[in-house]
Amino acid sequence: WADVVITALRDRAGKLVGFGKVTRDLTERTRADAERQALEREREARREAEELNEEVRNQAAHLEEQAVELEALNEEMRLANEELDERTREAEAANRAKSDFLANMSHELRTPLNAILGYVELLTMGIPDPATEAQKEQMERIRGSGEHLATLIDDILDLARIEAGRVAVEHAHASLPGVVDTAISLLTPEVEAHGLTLARHCDDGAGIEFIGDALRVRQIVANLLSNAVKFTHQGGRITVSCDTARGPGPSAHLRRPGPWVRVRVEDTGIGIAPEQRETIFQPFVQVETGRTRTHGGTGLGLSISRDLARLMRGDITVESEPDRGSCFTLWLPGVGPGAAGE
């Protein structure tokens, strides 16, 4: 029995030894697999890190290129701004020089012209010797041409003053119908000479008053009337009206809600094409151009009139159709609640 037991113990011991060996082999394989997997993971992490580093380097290089491009663009913009500033200064200097030239030339032309008109007036009065009727007629033509030239010189002088910011306008209360009547009286001989009919529609009893410069308003209305006479055929009609309005016209550039007063100068003349309705307010621009022009003038009247109106916080608008006439409206700040016609 003892031998049987010993044999059994030996068998079990052998099995245990074999199991231990299997266990050791398994443990070694597991450790090797773990080391291999760890190594693979390390290699994979190293590869990903290298790829990430490469991407970072590429991004850094790209950013550096962009920074260089941005710096070059900033330099171009700086140079462009410097050039623009220089050209702006040159343009301002040229504009000032032009305004000074126009002002000086206007004064220089005015001096001999006044002398010419003075001598013509003396000759017309028979000083030093009486003039014949034929001579008086010729001198009257000289006087008319001289006065026309004086008007053109005054327009150029006004333009130069406006562009130089040297025009001051009053902001006082004045009666609109009275100013309109004065302008009409100045143009009545011209209206009659052209065979036109002039109608006036102003409510004298309404007390229509404006805030502005009465002399400048008279100049504006006279300019508008002169244009109407110039571009209306014989037998045509000109209508001058003045009234009040709560709100400005849709095309008027006005900065306050009202009340407003307005002067309308409407004619049955040649009219204005749609594309010209804004350009006619630019200096030296006229409805007629080229060598076929039938009407004189410098093309400054409307430009000066709108500038003066806006200096008085008003404006000038126009409605017109070719061959059906035009209607120019002068808008001026009204006085109190009485200017509430619409």
Short mmCIF file of N, CA, C and O in Angstrom, two decimals, residues 220-221 223-229 231 238-241 262-267 271-272 276-278 280-281 287 301-303 305-306 315-321 325-331:
data_model
loop_
_atom_site.label_atom_id
_atom_site.label_comp_id
_atom_site.label_asym_id
_atom_site.label_seq_id
_atom_site.Cartn_x
_atom_site.Cartn_y
_atom_site.Cartn_z
N ILE A 220 -31.85 133.60 -56.52
CA ILE A 220 -32.23 132.25 -56.95
C ILE A 220 -33.46 132.29 -57.84
O ILE A 220 -33.51 131.67 -58.92
N VAL A 221 -34.51 132.99 -57.39
CA VAL A 221 -35.75 133.07 -58.18
C VAL A 221 -35.48 133.72 -59.52
O VAL A 221 -36.00 133.29 -60.56
N ASN A 223 -32.68 133.62 -61.18
CA ASN A 223 -31.98 132.62 -62.00
C ASN A 223 -32.96 131.61 -62.58
O ASN A 223 -32.87 131.24 -63.77
N LEU A 224 -33.89 131.14 -61.76
CA LEU A 224 -34.88 130.17 -62.24
C LEU A 224 -35.76 130.79 -63.32
O LEU A 224 -36.09 130.14 -64.33
N LEU A 225 -36.17 132.05 -63.12
CA LEU A 225 -36.97 132.73 -64.14
C LEU A 225 -36.18 132.94 -65.43
O LEU A 225 -36.70 132.77 -66.54
N SER A 226 -34.90 133.32 -65.29
CA SER A 226 -34.06 133.54 -66.47
C SER A 226 -33.92 132.25 -67.29
O SER A 226 -33.98 132.28 -68.52
N ASN A 227 -33.72 131.13 -66.59
CA ASN A 227 -33.65 129.84 -67.30
C ASN A 227 -34.96 129.52 -68.00
O ASN A 227 -34.97 129.02 -69.13
N ALA A 228 -36.08 129.79 -67.33
CA ALA A 228 -37.38 129.51 -67.93
C ALA A 228 -37.57 130.34 -69.20
O ALA A 228 -38.07 129.84 -70.23
N VAL A 229 -37.17 131.62 -69.13
CA VAL A 229 -37.28 132.48 -70.31
C VAL A 229 -36.38 131.97 -71.43
O VAL A 229 -36.76 131.92 -72.61
N PHE A 231 -35.29 128.98 -72.16
CA PHE A 231 -35.60 127.70 -72.80
C PHE A 231 -37.08 127.53 -73.12
O PHE A 231 -37.55 126.41 -73.32
N ILE A 238 -44.98 131.06 -68.58
CA ILE A 238 -44.22 130.83 -67.35
C ILE A 238 -45.13 131.15 -66.17
O ILE A 238 -45.80 132.20 -66.16
N THR A 239 -45.16 130.26 -65.19
CA THR A 239 -46.01 130.45 -64.02
C THR A 239 -45.14 130.43 -62.77
O THR A 239 -44.36 129.48 -62.57
N VAL A 240 -45.26 131.47 -61.96
CA VAL A 240 -44.54 131.56 -60.70
C VAL A 240 -45.56 131.50 -59.56
O VAL A 240 -46.51 132.29 -59.54
N SER A 241 -45.37 130.58 -58.64
CA SER A 241 -46.30 130.44 -57.52
C SER A 241 -45.51 130.26 -56.23
O SER A 241 -44.38 129.76 -56.24
N ARG A 262 -42.31 127.34 -50.35
CA ARG A 262 -41.73 126.94 -51.64
C ARG A 262 -42.13 127.92 -52.73
O ARG A 262 -43.21 128.51 -52.70
N VAL A 263 -41.25 128.07 -53.69
CA VAL A 263 -41.49 128.88 -54.89
C VAL A 263 -41.38 127.94 -56.08
O VAL A 263 -40.34 127.30 -56.27
N ARG A 264 -42.43 127.89 -56.88
CA ARG A 264 -42.42 127.06 -58.09
C ARG A 264 -42.28 127.97 -59.32
O ARG A 264 -43.01 128.95 -59.44
N VAL A 265 -41.36 127.62 -60.21
CA VAL A 265 -41.21 128.31 -61.49
C VAL A 265 -41.42 127.27 -62.57
O VAL A 265 -40.57 126.40 -62.80
N GLU A 266 -42.58 127.36 -63.22
CA GLU A 266 -42.98 126.35 -64.20
C GLU A 266 -43.05 126.98 -65.58
O GLU A 266 -43.52 128.11 -65.74
N ASP A 267 -42.56 126.23 -66.59
CA ASP A 267 -42.57 126.76 -67.94
C ASP A 267 -43.09 125.71 -68.92
O ASP A 267 -43.26 124.54 -68.56
N GLY A 271 -38.00 121.39 -71.89
CA GLY A 271 -37.93 120.27 -70.95
C GLY A 271 -36.52 119.71 -70.80
O GLY A 271 -35.57 120.14 -71.46
N ILE A 272 -36.42 118.72 -69.91
CA ILE A 272 -35.12 118.13 -69.57
C ILE A 272 -35.26 116.61 -69.59
O ILE A 272 -36.22 116.06 -69.02
N GLN A 276 -30.57 113.93 -67.39
CA GLN A 276 -29.93 115.23 -67.21
C GLN A 276 -30.45 115.99 -65.99
O GLN A 276 -29.93 117.06 -65.66
N ARG A 277 -31.46 115.45 -65.31
CA ARG A 277 -32.12 116.22 -64.24
C ARG A 277 -31.21 116.46 -63.04
O ARG A 277 -31.46 117.37 -62.27
N GLU A 278 -30.20 115.66 -62.86
CA GLU A 278 -29.27 115.89 -61.76
C GLU A 278 -27.99 116.56 -62.25
O GLU A 278 -27.42 117.39 -61.55
N ILE A 280 -27.64 118.81 -64.48
CA ILE A 280 -27.78 120.25 -64.77
C ILE A 280 -27.42 121.10 -63.56
O ILE A 280 -27.20 122.31 -63.71
N PHE A 281 -27.35 120.49 -62.37
CA PHE A 281 -26.98 121.25 -61.18
C PHE A 281 -25.48 121.25 -60.95
O PHE A 281 -25.01 121.81 -59.96
N VAL A 287 -28.31 122.19 -70.49
CA VAL A 287 -29.17 121.23 -71.19
C VAL A 287 -28.68 121.05 -72.62
O VAL A 287 -28.60 119.94 -73.14
N GLY A 301 -25.75 129.03 -63.22
CA GLY A 301 -26.91 129.53 -62.49
C GLY A 301 -27.55 128.51 -61.58
O GLY A 301 -27.79 128.78 -60.38
N LEU A 302 -27.84 127.32 -62.09
CA LEU A 302 -28.51 126.30 -61.29
C LEU A 302 -27.59 125.76 -60.20
O LEU A 302 -28.03 125.49 -59.07
N SER A 303 -26.30 125.59 -60.53
CA SER A 303 -25.36 125.10 -59.53
C SER A 303 -25.26 126.07 -58.36
O SER A 303 -25.34 125.67 -57.19
N SER A 305 -27.44 128.39 -57.55
CA SER A 305 -28.74 128.51 -56.88
C SER A 305 -28.95 127.38 -55.89
O SER A 305 -29.41 127.61 -54.76
N ARG A 306 -28.64 126.15 -56.28
CA ARG A 306 -28.82 125.04 -55.34
C ARG A 306 -27.87 125.17 -54.16
O ARG A 306 -28.26 124.91 -53.01
N ASP A 315 -33.45 123.69 -50.43
CA ASP A 315 -33.00 122.89 -51.58
C ASP A 315 -33.77 123.33 -52.81
O ASP A 315 -34.74 124.11 -52.73
N ILE A 316 -33.36 122.82 -53.97
CA ILE A 316 -34.07 123.03 -55.23
C ILE A 316 -34.30 121.67 -55.87
O ILE A 316 -33.37 120.87 -55.98
N THR A 317 -35.52 121.42 -56.29
CA THR A 317 -35.86 120.17 -56.97
C THR A 317 -36.42 120.50 -58.35
O THR A 317 -36.82 121.64 -58.62
N VAL A 318 -36.47 119.51 -59.22
CA VAL A 318 -36.96 119.72 -60.58
C VAL A 318 -37.82 118.56 -61.02
O VAL A 318 -37.55 117.40 -60.69
N GLU A 319 -38.88 118.90 -61.73
CA GLU A 319 -39.73 117.92 -62.42
C GLU A 319 -39.80 118.37 -63.87
O GLU A 319 -40.07 119.55 -64.14
N SER A 320 -39.60 117.44 -64.79
CA SER A 320 -39.56 117.86 -66.19
C SER A 320 -39.76 116.67 -67.12
O SER A 320 -39.46 115.53 -66.75
N GLU A 321 -40.26 116.98 -68.31
CA GLU A 321 -40.36 116.01 -69.39
C GLU A 321 -39.93 116.71 -70.68
O GLU A 321 -40.29 117.88 -70.90
N GLY A 325 -41.96 120.92 -70.94
CA GLY A 325 -41.69 121.95 -69.94
C GLY A 325 -41.06 121.41 -68.67
O GLY A 325 -40.85 120.21 -68.50
N SER A 326 -40.75 122.35 -67.78
CA SER A 326 -40.07 122.01 -66.52
C SER A 326 -40.71 122.79 -65.38
O SER A 326 -41.32 123.85 -65.57
N CYS A 327 -40.53 122.26 -64.16
CA CYS A 327 -40.98 122.94 -62.96
C CYS A 327 -39.88 122.84 -61.91
O CYS A 327 -39.60 121.74 -61.41
N PHE A 328 -39.25 123.97 -61.60
CA PHE A 328 -38.23 124.03 -60.56
C PHE A 328 -38.88 124.55 -59.28
O PHE A 328 -39.64 125.53 -59.31
N THR A 329 -38.57 123.89 -58.16
CA THR A 329 -39.16 124.28 -56.88
C THR A 329 -38.05 124.63 -55.90
O THR A 329 -37.15 123.82 -55.65
N LEU A 330 -38.12 125.84 -55.36
CA LEU A 330 -37.19 126.29 -54.32
C LEU A 330 -37.85 126.06 -52.97
O LEU A 330 -38.95 126.57 -52.71
N TRP A 331 -37.18 125.26 -52.11
CA TRP A 331 -37.69 124.97 -50.77
C TRP A 331 -36.89 125.79 -49.76
O TRP A 331 -35.66 125.82 -49.81
#
